[in-house]
mmCIF file of C-alpha atoms and ligand atoms in Angstrom:
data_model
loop_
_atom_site.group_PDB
_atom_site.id
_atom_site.type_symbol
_atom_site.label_atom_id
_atom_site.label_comp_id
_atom_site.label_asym_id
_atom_site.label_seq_id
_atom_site.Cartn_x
_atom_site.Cartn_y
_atom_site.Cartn_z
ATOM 1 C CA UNK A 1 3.581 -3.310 -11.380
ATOM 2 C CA UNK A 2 4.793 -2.778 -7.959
ATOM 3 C CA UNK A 3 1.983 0.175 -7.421
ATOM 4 C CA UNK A 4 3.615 2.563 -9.948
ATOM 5 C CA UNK A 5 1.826 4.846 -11.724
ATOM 6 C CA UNK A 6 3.546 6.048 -14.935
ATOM 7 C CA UNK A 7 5.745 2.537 -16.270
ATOM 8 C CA UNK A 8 8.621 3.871 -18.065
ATOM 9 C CA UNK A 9 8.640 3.945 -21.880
ATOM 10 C CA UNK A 10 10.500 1.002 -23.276
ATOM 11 C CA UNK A 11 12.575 3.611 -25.697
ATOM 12 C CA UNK A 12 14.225 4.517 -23.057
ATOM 13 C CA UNK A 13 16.001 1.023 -23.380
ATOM 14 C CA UNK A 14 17.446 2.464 -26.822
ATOM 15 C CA UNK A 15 19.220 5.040 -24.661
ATOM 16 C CA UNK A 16 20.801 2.995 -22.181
ATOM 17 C CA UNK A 17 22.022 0.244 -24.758
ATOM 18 C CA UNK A 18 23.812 3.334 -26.775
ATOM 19 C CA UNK A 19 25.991 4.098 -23.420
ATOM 20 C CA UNK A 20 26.358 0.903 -21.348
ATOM 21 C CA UNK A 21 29.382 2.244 -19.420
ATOM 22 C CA UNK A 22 27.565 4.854 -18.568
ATOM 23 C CA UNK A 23 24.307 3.289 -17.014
ATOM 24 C CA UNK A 24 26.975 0.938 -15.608
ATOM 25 C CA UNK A 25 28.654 4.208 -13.453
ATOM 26 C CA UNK A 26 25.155 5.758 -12.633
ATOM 27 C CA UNK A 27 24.057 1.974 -11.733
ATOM 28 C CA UNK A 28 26.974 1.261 -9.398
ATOM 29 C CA UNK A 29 26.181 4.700 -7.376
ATOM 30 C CA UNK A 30 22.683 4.022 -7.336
ATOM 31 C CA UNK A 31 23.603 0.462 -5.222
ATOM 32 C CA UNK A 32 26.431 2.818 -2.935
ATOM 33 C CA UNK A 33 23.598 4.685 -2.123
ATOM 34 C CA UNK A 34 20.947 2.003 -1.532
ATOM 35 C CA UNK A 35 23.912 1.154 1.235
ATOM 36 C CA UNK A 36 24.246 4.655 2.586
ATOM 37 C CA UNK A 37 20.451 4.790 3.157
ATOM 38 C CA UNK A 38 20.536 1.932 5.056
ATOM 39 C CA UNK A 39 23.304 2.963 7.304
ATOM 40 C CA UNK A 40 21.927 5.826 8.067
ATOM 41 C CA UNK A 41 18.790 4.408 9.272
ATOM 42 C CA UNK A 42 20.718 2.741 11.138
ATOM 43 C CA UNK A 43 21.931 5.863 12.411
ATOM 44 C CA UNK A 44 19.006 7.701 13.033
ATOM 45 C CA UNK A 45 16.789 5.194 14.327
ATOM 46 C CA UNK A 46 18.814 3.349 16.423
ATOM 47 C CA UNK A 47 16.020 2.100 19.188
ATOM 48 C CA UNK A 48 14.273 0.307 16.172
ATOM 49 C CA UNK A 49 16.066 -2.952 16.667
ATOM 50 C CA UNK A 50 14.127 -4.870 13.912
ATOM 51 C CA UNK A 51 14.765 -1.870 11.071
ATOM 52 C CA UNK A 52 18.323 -2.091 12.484
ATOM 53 C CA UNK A 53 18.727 -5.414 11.807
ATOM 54 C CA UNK A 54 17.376 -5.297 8.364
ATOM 55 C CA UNK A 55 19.091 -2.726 7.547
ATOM 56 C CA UNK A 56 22.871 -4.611 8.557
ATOM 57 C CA UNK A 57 21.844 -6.794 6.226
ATOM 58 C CA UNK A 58 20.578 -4.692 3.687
ATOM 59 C CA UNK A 59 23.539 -2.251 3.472
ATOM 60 C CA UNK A 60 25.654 -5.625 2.773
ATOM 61 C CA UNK A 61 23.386 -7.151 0.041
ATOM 62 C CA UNK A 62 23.919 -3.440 -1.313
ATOM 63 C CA UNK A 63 27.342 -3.453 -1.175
ATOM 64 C CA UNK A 64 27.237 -6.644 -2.660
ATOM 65 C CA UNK A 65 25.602 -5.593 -5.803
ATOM 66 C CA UNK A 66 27.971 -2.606 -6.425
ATOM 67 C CA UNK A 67 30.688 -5.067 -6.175
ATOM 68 C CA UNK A 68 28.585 -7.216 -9.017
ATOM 69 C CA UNK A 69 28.488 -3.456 -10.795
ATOM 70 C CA UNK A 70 31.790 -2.582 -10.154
ATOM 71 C CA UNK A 71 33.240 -5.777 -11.142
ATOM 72 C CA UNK A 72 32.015 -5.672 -14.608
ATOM 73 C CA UNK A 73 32.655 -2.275 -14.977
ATOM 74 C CA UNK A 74 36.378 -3.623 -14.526
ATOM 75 C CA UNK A 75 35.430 -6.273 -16.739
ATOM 76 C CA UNK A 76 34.641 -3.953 -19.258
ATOM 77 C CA UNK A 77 38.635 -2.526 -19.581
ATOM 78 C CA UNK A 78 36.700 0.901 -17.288
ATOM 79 C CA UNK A 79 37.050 2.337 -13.809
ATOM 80 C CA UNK A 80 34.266 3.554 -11.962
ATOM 81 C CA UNK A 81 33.486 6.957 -13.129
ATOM 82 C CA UNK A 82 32.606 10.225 -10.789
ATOM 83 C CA UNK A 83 29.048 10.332 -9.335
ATOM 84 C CA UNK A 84 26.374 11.988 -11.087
ATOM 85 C CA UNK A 85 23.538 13.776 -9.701
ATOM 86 C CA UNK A 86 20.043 12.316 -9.542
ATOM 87 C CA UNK A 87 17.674 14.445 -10.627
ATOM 88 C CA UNK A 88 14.705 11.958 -9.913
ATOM 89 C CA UNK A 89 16.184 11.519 -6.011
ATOM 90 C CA UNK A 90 16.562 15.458 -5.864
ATOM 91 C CA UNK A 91 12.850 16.107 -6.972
ATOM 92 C CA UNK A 92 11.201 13.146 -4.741
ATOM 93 C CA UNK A 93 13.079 14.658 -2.318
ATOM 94 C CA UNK A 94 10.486 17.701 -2.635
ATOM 95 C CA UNK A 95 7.775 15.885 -1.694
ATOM 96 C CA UNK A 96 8.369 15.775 1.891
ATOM 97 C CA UNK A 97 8.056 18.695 4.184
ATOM 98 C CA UNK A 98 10.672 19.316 6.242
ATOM 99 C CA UNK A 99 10.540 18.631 10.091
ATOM 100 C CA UNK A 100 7.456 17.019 11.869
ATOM 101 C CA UNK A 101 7.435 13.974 14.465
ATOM 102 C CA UNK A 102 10.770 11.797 14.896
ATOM 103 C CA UNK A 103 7.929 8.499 13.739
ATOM 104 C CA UNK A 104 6.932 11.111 10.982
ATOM 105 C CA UNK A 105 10.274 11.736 9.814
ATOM 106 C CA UNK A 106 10.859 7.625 10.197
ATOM 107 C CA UNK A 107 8.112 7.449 7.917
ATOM 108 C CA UNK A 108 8.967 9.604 5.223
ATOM 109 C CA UNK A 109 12.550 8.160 5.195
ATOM 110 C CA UNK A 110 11.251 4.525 4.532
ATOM 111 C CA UNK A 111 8.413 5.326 2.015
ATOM 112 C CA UNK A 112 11.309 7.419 0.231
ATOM 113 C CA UNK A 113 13.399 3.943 0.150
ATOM 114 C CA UNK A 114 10.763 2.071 -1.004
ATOM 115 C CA UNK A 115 9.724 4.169 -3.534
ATOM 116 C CA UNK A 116 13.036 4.060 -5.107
ATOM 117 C CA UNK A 117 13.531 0.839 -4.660
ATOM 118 C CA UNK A 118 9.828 0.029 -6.434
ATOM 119 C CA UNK A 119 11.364 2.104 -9.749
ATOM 120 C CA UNK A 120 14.903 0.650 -9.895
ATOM 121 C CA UNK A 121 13.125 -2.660 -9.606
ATOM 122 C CA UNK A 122 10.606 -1.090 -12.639
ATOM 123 C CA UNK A 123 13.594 -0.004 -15.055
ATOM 124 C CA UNK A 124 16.395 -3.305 -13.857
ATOM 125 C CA UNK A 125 13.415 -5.461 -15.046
ATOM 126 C CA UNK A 126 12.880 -3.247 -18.265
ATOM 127 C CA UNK A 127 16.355 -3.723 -18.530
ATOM 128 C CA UNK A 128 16.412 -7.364 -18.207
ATOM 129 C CA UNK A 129 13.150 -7.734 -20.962
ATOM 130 C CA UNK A 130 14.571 -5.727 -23.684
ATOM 131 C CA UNK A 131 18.314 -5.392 -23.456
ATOM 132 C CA UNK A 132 19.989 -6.977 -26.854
ATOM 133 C CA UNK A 133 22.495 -7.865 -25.015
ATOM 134 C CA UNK A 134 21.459 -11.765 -22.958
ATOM 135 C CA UNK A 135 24.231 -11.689 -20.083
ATOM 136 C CA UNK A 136 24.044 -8.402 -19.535
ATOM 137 C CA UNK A 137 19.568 -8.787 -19.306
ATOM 138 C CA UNK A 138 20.362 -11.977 -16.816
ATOM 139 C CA UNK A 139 22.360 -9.570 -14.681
ATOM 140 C CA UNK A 140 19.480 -7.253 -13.946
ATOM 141 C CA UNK A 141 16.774 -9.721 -13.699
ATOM 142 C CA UNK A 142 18.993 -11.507 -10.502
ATOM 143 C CA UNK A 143 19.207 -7.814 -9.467
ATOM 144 C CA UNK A 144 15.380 -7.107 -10.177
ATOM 145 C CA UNK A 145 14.696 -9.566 -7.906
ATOM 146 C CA UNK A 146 16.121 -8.759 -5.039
ATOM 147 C CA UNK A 147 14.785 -5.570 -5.093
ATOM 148 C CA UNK A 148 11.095 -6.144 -5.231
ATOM 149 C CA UNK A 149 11.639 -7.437 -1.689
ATOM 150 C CA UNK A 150 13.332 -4.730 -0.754
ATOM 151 C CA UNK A 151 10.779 -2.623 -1.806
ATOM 152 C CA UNK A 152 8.077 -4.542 0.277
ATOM 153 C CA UNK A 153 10.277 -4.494 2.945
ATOM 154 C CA UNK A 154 10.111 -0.732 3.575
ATOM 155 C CA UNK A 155 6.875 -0.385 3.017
ATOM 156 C CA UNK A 156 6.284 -3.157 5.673
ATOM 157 C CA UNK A 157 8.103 -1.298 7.883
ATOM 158 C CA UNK A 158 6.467 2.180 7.086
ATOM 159 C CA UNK A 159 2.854 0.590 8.398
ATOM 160 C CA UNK A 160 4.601 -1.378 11.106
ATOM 161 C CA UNK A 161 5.463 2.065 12.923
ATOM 162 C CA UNK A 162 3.293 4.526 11.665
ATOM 163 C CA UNK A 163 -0.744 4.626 11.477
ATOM 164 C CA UNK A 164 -1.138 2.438 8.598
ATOM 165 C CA UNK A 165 -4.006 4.349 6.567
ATOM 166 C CA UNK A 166 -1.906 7.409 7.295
ATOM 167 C CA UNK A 167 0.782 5.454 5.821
ATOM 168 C CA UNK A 168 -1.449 3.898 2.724
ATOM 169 C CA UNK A 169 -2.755 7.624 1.709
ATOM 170 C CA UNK A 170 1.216 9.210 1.703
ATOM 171 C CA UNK A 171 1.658 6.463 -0.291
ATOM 172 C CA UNK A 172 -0.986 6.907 -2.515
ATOM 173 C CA UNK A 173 0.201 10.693 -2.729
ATOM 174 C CA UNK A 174 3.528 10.228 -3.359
ATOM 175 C CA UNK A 175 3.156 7.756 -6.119
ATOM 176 C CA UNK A 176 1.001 10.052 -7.601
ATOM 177 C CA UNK A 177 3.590 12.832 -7.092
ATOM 178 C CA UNK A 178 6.413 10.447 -8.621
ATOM 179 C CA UNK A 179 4.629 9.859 -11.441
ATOM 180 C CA UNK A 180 4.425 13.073 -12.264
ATOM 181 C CA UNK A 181 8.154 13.652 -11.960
ATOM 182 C CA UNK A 182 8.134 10.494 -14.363
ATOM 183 C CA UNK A 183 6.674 12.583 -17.237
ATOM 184 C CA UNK A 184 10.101 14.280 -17.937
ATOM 185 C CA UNK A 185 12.475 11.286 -17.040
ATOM 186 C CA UNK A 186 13.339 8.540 -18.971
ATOM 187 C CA UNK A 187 15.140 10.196 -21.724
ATOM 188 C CA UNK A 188 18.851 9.233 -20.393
ATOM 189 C CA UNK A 189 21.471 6.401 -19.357
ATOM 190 C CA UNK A 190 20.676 6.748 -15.823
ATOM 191 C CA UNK A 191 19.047 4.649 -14.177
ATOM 192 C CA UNK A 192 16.424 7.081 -12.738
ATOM 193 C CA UNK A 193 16.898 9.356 -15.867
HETATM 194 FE FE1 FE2 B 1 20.586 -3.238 -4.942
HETATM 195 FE FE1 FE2 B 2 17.731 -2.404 -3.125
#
């Protein structure tokens, strides 16, 4: 599914429904910064009118969702807990050498987004398959669905400005390098943990 290749081990379900307020909290951040991203594509790729105007509306569909996250999290009797560092982000972050061409840089920015957007798609639809719990499994398969477009989305964009079978093979590479990261994950209530 969506190109991955380690799929997370469905135990790691188990974890998640033993802290739900705490996937919940990661979740919520995980949407904030779906948002940021896309604002600060915005940002740094300005001249790009077509990625800006995806990316207006992606940073509100974002938004959106951690309202949808945030709202149950109320629901719940909670209040949004502190952020919590993502030790998936911080070691796909490695991947990518520093510097290189503004398009290169482009590049690595959106094949980062997609990636992460391909495995929160992954683990929301693990979610919505196994959780015990049937609202809270409807939930994440809405939210699964949005993001397998976003997912394609980036990587559209990716081959739209860069050479494409330059594109394809950093692709190739860095799913192989995420799956590697994979091995150790997937042993807590986060939703990249
Ligand atoms: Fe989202
Ligand atoms: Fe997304």
């Amino acid at each position: 599914m969506l190109g991955l290749k380690l799929p997370t081990d469905p135990r790691w379900v188990n974890i998640v429904e033993k802290n739900i307020d705490e996937i919940l909290t990661d979740h919520a951040y995980c949407e904030q910064k779906a948002a940021s991203t896309a604002i600060s594509l915005i940002v740094s790729f300005p001249e790009y009118s077509e990625l800006v105007e995806e990316m207006i509306a992606l940073s509100r569909e974002e938004m959106g969702h951690f309202k949808m996250v945030h709202d149950r999290i109320l629901a719940r009797g909670e209040k949004l807990g502190r952020d919590r560092k993502d030790e998936y982000v911080v070691q796909l972050l490695k991947f990518f050498p520093k510097g290189g061409s503004r398009t290169t840089q482009l590049i690595h920015r959106l094949l980062y987004a997609g990636l992460i957007e391909a495995r929160s798609c992954e683990r929301f639809r693990l979610l919505s398959e196994q959780l015990e719990d049937k609202e809270l499994a409807d939930f994440y398969h809405k939210l699964m669905v949005s993001e397998a477009s976003h997912y394609t989305m980036f990587l559209k964009f990716a081959r739209k400005y860069g050479a494409i079978e330059e594109v394809n093979s950093k692709w190739q590479d860095l799913l192989i390098y995420e799956a590697e990261i994979m091995k150790n994950l997937g042993t807590s209530e986060t939703i990249h943990g």
